[in-house]
Short mmCIF file of C-alpha atoms and ligand atoms in Angstrom, two decimals:
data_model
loop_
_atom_site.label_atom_id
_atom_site.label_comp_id
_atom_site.label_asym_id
_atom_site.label_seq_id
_atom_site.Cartn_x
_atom_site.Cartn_y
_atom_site.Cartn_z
CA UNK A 1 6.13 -3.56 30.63
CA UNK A 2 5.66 -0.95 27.86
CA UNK A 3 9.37 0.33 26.66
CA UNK A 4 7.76 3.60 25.18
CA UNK A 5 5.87 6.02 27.11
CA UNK A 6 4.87 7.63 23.59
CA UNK A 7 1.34 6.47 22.37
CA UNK A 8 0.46 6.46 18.75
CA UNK A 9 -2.77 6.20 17.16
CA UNK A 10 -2.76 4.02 13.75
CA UNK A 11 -5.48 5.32 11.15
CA UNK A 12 -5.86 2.71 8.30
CA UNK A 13 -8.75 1.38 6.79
CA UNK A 14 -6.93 -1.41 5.45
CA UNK A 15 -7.22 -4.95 7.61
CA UNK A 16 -4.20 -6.52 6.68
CA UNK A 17 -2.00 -3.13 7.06
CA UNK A 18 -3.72 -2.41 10.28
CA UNK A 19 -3.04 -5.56 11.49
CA UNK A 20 0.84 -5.36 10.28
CA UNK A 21 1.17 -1.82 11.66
CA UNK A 22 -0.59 -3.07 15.45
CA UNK A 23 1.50 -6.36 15.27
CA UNK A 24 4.71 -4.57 14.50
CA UNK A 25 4.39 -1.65 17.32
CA UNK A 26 3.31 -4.37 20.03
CA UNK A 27 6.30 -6.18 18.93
CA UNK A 28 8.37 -2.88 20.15
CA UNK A 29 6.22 -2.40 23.54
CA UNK A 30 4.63 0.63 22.22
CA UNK A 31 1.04 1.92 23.19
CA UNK A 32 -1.37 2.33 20.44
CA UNK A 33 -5.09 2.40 19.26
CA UNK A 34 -6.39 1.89 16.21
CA UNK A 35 -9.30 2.84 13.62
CA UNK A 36 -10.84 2.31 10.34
CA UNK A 37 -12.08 5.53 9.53
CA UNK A 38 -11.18 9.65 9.78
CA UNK A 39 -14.00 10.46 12.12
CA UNK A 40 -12.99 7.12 14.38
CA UNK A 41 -8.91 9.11 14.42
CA UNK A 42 -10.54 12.19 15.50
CA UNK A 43 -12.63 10.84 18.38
CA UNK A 44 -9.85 9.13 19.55
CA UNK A 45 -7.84 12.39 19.52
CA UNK A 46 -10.28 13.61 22.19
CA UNK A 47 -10.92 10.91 24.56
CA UNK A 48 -7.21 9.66 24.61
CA UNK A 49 -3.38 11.31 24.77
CA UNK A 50 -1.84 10.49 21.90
CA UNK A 51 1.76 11.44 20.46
CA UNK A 52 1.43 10.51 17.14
CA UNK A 53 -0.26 9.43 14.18
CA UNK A 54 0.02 6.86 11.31
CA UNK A 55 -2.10 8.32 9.08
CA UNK A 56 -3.57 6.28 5.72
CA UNK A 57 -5.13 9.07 3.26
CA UNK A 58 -7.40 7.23 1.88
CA UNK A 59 -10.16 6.74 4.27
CA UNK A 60 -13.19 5.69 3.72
CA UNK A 61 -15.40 8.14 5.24
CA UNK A 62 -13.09 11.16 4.31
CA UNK A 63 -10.00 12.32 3.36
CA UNK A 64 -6.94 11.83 5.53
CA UNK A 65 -5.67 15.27 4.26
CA UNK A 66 -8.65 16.24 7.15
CA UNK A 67 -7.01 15.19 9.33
CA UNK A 68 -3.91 16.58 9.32
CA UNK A 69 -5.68 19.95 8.97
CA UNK A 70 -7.75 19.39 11.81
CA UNK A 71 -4.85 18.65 13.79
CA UNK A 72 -2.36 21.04 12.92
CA UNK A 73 -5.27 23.91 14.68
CA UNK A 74 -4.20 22.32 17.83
CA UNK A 75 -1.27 20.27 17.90
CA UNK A 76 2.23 19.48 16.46
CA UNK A 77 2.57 16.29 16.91
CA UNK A 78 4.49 13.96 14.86
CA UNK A 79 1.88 12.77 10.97
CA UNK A 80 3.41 10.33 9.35
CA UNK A 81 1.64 9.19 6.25
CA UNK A 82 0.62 5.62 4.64
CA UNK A 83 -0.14 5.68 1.10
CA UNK A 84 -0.23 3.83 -2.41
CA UNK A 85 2.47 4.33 -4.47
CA UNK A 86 1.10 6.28 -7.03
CA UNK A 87 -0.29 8.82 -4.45
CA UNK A 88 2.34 11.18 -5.34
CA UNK A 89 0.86 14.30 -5.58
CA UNK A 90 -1.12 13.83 -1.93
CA UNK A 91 1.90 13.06 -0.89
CA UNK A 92 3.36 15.98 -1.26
CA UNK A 93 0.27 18.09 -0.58
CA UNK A 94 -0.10 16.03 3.02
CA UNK A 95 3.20 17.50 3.92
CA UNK A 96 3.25 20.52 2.52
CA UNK A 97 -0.49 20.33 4.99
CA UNK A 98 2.29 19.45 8.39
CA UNK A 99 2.59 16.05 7.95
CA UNK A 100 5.86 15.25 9.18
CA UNK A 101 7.09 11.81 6.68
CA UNK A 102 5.34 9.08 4.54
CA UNK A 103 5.62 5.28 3.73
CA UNK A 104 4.88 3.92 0.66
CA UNK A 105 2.99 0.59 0.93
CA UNK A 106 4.52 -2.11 0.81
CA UNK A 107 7.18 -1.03 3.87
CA UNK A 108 8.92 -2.88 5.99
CA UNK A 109 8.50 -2.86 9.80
CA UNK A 110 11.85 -1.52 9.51
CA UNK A 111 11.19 1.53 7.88
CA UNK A 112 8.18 2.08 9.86
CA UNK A 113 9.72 1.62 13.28
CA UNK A 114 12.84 4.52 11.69
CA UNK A 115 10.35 6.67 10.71
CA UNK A 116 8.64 6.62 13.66
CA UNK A 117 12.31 6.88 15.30
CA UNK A 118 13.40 10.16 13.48
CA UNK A 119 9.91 11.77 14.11
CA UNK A 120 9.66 11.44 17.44
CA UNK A 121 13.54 12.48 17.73
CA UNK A 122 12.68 15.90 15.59
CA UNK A 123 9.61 16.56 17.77
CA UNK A 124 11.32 15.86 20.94
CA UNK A 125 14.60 17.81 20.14
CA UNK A 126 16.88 19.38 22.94
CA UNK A 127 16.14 22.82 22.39
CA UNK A 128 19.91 23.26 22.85
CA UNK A 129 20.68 20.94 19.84
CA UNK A 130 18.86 23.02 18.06
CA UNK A 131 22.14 26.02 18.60
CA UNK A 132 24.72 23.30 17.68
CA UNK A 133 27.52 24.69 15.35
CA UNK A 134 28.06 21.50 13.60
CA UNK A 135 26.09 18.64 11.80
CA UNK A 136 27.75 14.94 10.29
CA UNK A 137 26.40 12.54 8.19
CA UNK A 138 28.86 9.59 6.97
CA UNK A 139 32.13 12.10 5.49
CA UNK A 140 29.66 15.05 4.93
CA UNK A 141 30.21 17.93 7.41
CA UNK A 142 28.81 21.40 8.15
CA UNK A 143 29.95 23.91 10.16
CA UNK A 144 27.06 26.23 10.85
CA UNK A 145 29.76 28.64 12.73
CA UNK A 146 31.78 29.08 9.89
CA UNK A 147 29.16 28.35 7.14
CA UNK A 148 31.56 25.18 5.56
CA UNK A 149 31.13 22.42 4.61
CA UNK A 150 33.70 19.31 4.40
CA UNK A 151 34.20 15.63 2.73
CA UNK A 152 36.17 13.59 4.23
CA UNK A 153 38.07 16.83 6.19
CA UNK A 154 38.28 18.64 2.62
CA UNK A 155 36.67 21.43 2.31
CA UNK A 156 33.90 22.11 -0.43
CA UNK A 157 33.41 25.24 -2.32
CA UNK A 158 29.53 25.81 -2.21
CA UNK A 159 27.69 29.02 -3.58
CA UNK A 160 25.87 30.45 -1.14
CA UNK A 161 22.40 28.92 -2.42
CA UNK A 162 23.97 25.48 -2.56
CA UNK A 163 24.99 25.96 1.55
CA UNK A 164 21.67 27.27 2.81
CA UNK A 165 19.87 24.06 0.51
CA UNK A 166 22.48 21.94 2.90
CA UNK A 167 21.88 23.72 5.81
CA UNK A 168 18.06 22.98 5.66
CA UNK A 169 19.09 19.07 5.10
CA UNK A 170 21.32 18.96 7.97
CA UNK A 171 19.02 20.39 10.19
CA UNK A 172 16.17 17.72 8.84
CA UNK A 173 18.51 14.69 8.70
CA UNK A 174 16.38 11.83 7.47
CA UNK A 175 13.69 13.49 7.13
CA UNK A 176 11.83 14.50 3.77
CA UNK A 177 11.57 18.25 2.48
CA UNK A 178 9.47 18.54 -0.40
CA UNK A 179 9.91 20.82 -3.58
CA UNK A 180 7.43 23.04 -2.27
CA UNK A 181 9.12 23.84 0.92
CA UNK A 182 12.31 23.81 -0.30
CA UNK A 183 11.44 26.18 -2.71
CA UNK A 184 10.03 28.47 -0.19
CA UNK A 185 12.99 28.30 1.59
CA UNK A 186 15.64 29.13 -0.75
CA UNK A 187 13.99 31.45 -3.48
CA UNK A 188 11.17 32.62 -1.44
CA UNK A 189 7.23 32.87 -3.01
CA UNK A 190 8.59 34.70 -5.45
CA UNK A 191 9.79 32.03 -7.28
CA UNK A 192 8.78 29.10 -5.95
CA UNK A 193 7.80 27.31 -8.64
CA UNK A 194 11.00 27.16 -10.36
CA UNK A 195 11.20 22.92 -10.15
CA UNK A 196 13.73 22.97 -12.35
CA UNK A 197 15.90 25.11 -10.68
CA UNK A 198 16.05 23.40 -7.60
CA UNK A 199 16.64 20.10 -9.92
CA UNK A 200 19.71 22.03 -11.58
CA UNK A 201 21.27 22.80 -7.83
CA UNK A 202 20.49 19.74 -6.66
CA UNK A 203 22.73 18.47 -9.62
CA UNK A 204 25.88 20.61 -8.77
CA UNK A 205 25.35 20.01 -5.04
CA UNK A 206 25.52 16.54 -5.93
CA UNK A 207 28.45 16.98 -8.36
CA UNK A 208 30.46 18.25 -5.26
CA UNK A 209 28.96 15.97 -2.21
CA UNK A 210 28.42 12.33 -4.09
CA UNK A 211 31.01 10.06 -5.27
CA UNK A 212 28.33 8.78 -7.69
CA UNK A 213 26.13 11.45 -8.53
CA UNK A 214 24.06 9.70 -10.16
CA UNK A 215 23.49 7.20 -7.07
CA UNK A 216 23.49 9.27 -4.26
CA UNK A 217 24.23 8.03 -0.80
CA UNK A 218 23.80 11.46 0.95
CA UNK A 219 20.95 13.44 -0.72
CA UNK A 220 18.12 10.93 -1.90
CA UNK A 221 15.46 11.67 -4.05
CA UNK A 222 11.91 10.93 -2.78
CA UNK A 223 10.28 10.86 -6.47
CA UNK A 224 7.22 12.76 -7.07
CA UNK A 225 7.49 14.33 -3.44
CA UNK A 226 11.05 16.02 -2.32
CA UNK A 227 14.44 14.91 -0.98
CA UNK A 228 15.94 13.21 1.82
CA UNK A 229 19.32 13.65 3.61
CA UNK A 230 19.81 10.16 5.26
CA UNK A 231 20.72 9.54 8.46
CA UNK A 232 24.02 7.55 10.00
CA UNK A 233 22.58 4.38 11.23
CA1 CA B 301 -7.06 3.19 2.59
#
């Protein structure tokens, strides 16, 4: 008996990482298909319902960045990404594009089964949690009533920038926000391509939030791509 009514479609061109992705979401009772090739994920897309895709960019008949445009016209259902590890760049353009997280091969059926876990969890939020007044990871609190945040029940002075860059990670917890978006988000087009910037908050943020700043527990860096907030286990 299936424990998952959710049914995800696996696009790799890969054998071996096919077969590892199949094996490892039979393993968890979920419903899948699978295919080789771009044009084979978008046939699928019409004949069968699907809730979300594993997508590999490099395809061999053309690029997975396709697909996530073609999708996005009609759907916003959970992309989450396969690629090499020096694939950066189209990392960061695929979800910039809507995709919604990546792995970086080699992964671990654990980290594809949480990814997979936190997607589906942002796609099929309450709409009420969506109004809650407060967020926690580990000893990090926000209070989106009162705009604070807390360690450990102290209270931490942030500038107003450095609260609405938390505000955007609590409200994404464990997923990734690239540079891009974050950007976007806190300076506007304007000046969104102030990298550096964002790197120089990210530094104070992490001056006041990490016991190790230079090893952050909360805030992870996704290199080449974003940040993370982690999630409580
Ligand atoms: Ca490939």
């Amino acid at each position: 008996m299936a424990q998952y009514d959710e049914v995800i479609l696996i696009v790799e061109d890969d054998p071996q990482i096919r077969n590892f992705l199949c094996y490892t979401l039979e393993n968890e009772s979920f419903k899948y298909f699978s295919t080789g090739t771009a044009q084979g994920a978008l046939n699928t897309l019409v004949s069968e319902q699907i809730d979300l895709i594993i997508l590999d960019l490099g395809l061999p008949d053309f690029d997975g960045l396709k697909v996530i445009e073609k999708v996005r016209e009609w759907s916003d259902m959970p992309i989450i990404i396969v690629s090499a590890r020096d694939q950066d760049k189209e990392k960061a353009n695929a979800l910039d594009m809507g995709a919604d997280d990546y792995l970086t091969k080699p992964f671990s059926a654990t980290e594809l089964l949480a990814r997979i876990r936190v997607a589906f969890r942002h796609y099929f939020k309450n709409p009420t949690t969506q109004y809650q007044t407060e967020a926690q990871v580990g000893e990090l609190k926000i209070d989106f009533e009162k705009r604070v945040v807390s360690l450990s029940g102290e209270i931490i002075h942030t500038t107003p920038m450095e609260y609405k860059l938390l505000s955007l990670f609590f409200k994404n917890t464990g997923k990734v926000l690239t540079t891009n978006y974050l950007l976007k988000e806190i300076w506007g087009t304007a000046y969104g391509n102030d990298t550096q910037a964002l790197r120089t908050m990210m530094a104070g943020l992490r001056r006041k939030i990490e016991e190790k700043p230079a090893q952050p527990k909360y805030i992870i860096t996704e290199i080449g791509v974003g940040y993370r907030l982690i999630e409580d286990k």
